[in-house]
mmCIF file with all atom_site columns, C-alpha atoms in Angstrom:
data_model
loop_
_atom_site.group_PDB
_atom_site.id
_atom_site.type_symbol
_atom_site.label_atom_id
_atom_site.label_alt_id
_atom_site.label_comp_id
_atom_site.label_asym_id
_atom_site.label_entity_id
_atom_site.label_seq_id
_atom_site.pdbx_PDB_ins_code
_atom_site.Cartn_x
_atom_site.Cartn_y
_atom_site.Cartn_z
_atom_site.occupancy
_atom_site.B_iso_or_equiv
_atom_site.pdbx_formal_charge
_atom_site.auth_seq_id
_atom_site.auth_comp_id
_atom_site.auth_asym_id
_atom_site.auth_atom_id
_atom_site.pdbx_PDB_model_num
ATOM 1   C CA . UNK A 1 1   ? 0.000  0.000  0.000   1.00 40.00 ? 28  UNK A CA 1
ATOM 2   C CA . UNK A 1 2   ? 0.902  3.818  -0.455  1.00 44.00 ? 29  UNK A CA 1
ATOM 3   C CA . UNK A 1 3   ? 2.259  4.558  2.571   1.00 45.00 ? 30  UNK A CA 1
ATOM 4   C CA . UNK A 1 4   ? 2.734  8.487  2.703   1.00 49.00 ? 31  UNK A CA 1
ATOM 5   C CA . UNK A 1 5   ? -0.623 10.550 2.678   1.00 54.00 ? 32  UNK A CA 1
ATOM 6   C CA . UNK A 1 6   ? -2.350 12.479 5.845   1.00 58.00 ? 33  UNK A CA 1
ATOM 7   C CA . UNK A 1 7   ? -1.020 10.197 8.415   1.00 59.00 ? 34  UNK A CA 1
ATOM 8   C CA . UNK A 1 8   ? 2.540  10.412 7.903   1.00 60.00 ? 35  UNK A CA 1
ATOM 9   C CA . UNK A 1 9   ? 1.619  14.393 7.817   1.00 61.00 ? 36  UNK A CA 1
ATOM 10  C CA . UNK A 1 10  ? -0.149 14.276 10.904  1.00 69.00 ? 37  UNK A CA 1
ATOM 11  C CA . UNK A 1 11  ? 2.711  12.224 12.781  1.00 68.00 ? 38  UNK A CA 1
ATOM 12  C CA . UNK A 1 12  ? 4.916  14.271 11.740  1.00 69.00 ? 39  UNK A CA 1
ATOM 13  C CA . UNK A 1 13  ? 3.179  17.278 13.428  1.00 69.00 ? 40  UNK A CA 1
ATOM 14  C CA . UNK A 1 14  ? 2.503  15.252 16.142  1.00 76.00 ? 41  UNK A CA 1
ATOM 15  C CA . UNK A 1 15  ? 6.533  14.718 16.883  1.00 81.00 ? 42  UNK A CA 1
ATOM 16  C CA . UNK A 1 16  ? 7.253  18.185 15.797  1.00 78.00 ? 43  UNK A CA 1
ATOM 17  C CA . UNK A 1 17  ? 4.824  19.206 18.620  1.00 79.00 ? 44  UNK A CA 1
ATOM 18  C CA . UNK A 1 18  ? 6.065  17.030 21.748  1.00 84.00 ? 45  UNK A CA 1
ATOM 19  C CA . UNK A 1 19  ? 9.333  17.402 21.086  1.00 81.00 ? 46  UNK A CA 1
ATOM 20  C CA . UNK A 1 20  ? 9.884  20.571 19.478  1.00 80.00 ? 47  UNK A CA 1
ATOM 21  C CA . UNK A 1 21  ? 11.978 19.976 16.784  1.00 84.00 ? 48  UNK A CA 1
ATOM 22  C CA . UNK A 1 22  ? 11.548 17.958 13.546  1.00 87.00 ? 49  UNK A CA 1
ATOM 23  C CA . UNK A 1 23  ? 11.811 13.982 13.215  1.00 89.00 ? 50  UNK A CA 1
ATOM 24  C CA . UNK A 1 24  ? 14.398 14.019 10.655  1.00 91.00 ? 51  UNK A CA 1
ATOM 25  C CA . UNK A 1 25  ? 17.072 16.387 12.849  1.00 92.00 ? 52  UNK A CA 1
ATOM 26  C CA . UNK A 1 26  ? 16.153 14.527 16.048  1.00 92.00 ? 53  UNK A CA 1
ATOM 27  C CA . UNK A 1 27  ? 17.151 11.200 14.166  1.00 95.00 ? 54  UNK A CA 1
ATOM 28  C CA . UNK A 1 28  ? 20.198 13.018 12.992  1.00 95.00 ? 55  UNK A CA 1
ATOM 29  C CA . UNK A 1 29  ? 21.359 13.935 16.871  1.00 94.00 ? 56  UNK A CA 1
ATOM 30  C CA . UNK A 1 30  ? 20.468 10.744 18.181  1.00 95.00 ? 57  UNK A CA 1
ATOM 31  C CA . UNK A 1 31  ? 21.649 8.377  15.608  1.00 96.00 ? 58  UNK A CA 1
ATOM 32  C CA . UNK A 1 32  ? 24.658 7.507  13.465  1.00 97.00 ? 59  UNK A CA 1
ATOM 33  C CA . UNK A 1 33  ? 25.503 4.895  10.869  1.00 97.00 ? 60  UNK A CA 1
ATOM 34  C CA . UNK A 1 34  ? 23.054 2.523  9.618   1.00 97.00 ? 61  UNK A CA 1
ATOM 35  C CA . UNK A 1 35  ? 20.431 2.871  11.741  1.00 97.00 ? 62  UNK A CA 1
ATOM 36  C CA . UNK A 1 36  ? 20.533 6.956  11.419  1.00 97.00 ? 63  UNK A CA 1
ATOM 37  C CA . UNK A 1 37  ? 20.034 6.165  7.370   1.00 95.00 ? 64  UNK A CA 1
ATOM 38  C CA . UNK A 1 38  ? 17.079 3.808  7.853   1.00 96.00 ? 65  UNK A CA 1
ATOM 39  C CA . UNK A 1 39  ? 15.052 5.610  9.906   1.00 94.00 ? 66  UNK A CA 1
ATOM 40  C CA . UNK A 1 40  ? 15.732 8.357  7.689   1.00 94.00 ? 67  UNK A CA 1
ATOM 41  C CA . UNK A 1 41  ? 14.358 6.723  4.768   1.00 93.00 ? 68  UNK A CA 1
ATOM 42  C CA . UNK A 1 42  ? 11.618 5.647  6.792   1.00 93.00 ? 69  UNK A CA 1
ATOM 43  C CA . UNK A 1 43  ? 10.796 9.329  7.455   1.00 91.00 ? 70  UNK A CA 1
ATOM 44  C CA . UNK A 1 44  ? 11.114 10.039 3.834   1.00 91.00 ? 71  UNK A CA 1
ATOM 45  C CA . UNK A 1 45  ? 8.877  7.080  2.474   1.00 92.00 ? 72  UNK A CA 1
ATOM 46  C CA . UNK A 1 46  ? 6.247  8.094  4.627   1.00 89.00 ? 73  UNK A CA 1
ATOM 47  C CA . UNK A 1 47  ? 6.764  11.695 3.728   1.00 88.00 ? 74  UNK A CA 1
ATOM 48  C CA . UNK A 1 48  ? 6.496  11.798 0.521   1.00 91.00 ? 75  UNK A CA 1
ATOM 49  C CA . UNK A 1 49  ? 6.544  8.297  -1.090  1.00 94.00 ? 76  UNK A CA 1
ATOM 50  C CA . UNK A 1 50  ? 7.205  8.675  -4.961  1.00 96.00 ? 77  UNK A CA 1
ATOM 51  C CA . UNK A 1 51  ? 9.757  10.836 -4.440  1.00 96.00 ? 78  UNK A CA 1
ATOM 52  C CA . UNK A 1 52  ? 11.583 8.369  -2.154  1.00 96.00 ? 79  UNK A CA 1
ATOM 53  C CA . UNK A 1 53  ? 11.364 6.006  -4.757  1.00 97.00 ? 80  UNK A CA 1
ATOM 54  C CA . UNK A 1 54  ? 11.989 8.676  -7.393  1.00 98.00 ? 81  UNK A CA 1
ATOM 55  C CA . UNK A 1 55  ? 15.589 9.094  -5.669  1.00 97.00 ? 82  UNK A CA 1
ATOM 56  C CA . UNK A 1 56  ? 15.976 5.451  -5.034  1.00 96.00 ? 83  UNK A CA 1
ATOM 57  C CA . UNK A 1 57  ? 15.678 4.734  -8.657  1.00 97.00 ? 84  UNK A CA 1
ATOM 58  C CA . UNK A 1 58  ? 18.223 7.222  -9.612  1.00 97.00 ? 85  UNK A CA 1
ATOM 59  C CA . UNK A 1 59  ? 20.731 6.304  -7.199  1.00 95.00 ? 86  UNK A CA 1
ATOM 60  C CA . UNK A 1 60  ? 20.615 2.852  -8.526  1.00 96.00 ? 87  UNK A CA 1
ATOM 61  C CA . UNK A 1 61  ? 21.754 4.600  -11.561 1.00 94.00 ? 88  UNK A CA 1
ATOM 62  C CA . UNK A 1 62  ? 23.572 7.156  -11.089 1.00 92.00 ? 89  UNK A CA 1
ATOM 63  C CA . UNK A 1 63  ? 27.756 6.772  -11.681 1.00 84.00 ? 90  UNK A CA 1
ATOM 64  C CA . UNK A 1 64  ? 29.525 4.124  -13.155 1.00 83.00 ? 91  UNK A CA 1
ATOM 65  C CA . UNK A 1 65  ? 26.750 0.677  -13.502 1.00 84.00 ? 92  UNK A CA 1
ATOM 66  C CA . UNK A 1 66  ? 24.058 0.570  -12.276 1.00 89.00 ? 93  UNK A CA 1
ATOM 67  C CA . UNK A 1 67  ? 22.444 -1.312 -9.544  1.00 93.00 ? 94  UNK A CA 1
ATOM 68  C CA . UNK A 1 68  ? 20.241 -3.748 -11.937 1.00 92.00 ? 95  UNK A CA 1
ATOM 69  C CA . UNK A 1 69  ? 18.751 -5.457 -8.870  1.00 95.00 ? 96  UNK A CA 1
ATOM 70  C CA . UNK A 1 70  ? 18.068 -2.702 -7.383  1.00 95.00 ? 97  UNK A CA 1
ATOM 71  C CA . UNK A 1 71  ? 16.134 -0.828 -10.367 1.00 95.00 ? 98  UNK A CA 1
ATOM 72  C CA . UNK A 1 72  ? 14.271 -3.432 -11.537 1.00 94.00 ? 99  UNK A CA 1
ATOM 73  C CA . UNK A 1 73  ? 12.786 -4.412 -8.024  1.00 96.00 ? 100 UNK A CA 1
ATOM 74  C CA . UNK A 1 74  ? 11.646 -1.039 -7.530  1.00 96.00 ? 101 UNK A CA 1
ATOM 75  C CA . UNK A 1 75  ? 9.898  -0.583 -10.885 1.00 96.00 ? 102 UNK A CA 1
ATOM 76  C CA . UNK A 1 76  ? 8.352  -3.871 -10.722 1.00 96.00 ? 103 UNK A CA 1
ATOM 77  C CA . UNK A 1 77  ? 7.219  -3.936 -7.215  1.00 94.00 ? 104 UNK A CA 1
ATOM 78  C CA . UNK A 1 78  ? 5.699  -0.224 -7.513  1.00 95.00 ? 105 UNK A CA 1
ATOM 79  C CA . UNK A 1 79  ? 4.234  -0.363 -10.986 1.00 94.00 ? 106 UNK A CA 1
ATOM 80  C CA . UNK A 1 80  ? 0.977  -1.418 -10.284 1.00 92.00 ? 107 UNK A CA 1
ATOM 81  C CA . UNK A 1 81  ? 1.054  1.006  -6.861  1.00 93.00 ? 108 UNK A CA 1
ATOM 82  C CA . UNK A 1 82  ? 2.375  4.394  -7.979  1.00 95.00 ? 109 UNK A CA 1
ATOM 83  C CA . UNK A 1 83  ? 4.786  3.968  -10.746 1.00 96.00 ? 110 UNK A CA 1
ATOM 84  C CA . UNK A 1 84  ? 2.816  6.981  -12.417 1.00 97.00 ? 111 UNK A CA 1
ATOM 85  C CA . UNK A 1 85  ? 3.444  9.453  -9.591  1.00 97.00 ? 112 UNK A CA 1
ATOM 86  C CA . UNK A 1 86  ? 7.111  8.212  -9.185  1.00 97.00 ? 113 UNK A CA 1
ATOM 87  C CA . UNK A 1 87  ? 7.715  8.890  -12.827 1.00 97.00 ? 114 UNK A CA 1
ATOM 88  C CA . UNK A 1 88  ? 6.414  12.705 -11.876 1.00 98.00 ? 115 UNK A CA 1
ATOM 89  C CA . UNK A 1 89  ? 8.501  13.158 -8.880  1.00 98.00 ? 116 UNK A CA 1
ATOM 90  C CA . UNK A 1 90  ? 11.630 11.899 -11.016 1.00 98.00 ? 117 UNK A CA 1
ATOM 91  C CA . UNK A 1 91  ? 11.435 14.139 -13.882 1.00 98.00 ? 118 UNK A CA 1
ATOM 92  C CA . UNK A 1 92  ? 10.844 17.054 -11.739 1.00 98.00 ? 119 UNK A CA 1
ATOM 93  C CA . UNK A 1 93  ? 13.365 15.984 -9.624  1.00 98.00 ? 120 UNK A CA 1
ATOM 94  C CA . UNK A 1 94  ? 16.218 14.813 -12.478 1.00 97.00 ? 121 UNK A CA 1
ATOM 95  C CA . UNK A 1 95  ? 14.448 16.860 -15.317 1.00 97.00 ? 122 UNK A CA 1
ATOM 96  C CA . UNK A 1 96  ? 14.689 14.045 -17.458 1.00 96.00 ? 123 UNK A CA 1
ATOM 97  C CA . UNK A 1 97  ? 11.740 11.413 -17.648 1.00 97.00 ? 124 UNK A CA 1
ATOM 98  C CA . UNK A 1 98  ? 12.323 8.093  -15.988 1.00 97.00 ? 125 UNK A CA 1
ATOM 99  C CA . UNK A 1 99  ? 12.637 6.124  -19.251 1.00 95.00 ? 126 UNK A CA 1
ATOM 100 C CA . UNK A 1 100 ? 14.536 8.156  -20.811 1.00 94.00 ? 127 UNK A CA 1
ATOM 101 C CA . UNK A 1 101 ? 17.021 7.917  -18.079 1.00 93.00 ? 128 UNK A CA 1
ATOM 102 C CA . UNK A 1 102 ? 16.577 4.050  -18.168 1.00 93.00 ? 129 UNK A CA 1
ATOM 103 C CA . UNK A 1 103 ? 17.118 3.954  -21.625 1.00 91.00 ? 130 UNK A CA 1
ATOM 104 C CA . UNK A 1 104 ? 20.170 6.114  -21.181 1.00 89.00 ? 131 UNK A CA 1
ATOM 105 C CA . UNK A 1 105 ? 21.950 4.303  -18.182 1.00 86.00 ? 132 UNK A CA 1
ATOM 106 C CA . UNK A 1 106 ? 21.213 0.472  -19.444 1.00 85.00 ? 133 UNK A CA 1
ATOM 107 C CA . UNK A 1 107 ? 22.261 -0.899 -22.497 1.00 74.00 ? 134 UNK A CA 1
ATOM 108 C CA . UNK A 1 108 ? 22.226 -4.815 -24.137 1.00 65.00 ? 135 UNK A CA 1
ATOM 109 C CA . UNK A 1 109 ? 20.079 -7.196 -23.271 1.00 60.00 ? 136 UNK A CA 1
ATOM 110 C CA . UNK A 1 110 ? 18.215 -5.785 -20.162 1.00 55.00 ? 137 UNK A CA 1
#
């Protein structure tokens, strides 16, 4: 299911409220390492989920390869969910739509 929407909104209020500072730099000052990164992308996926995936997908392509596994599980877990809105959140993002930037970054039989 979609996870961001009005209840990651009104958690994040919530938090902001109690503690008086926002989830993400609380994390940040409490955290380091692996953990600090997951529950940072858990804060962003329930954000604002196509554009979490929008960035996933592009850092599984950006530099030198790309992270096959990584782009193909993403596009074919979330294309019956919200592969339309994660295509909008990448080309405003990257300014380039996500196919072309497929198209661009994998080559041969893929």
């Amino acid at each position: 299911t979609q996870s961001s929407g009005s209840s990651g909104i009104n958690a994040e209020y919530g938090y902001k409220r109690i503690a008086s500072e926002d989830i993400e730099k609380s994390i940040k000052s409490e955290m380091s390492g692996d953990i600090e990164l997951g529950f940072l992308s858990i804060v962003k996926k329930i954000k604002n989920c196509p554009t979490y995936f929008a960035e996933e997908l592009y850092k599984s392509m950006k530099g030198l390869g790309t992270d096959d596994d990584q782009l193909i599980r993403i596009v074919v877990w979330r294309s019956e969910i919200d592969l339309v809105e994660i295509k909008g959140a990448f080309e405003s993002l990257y300014g380039k739509t996500l196919a072309d930037f497929i198209k661009e970054d994998t080559s041969g039989d893929f």
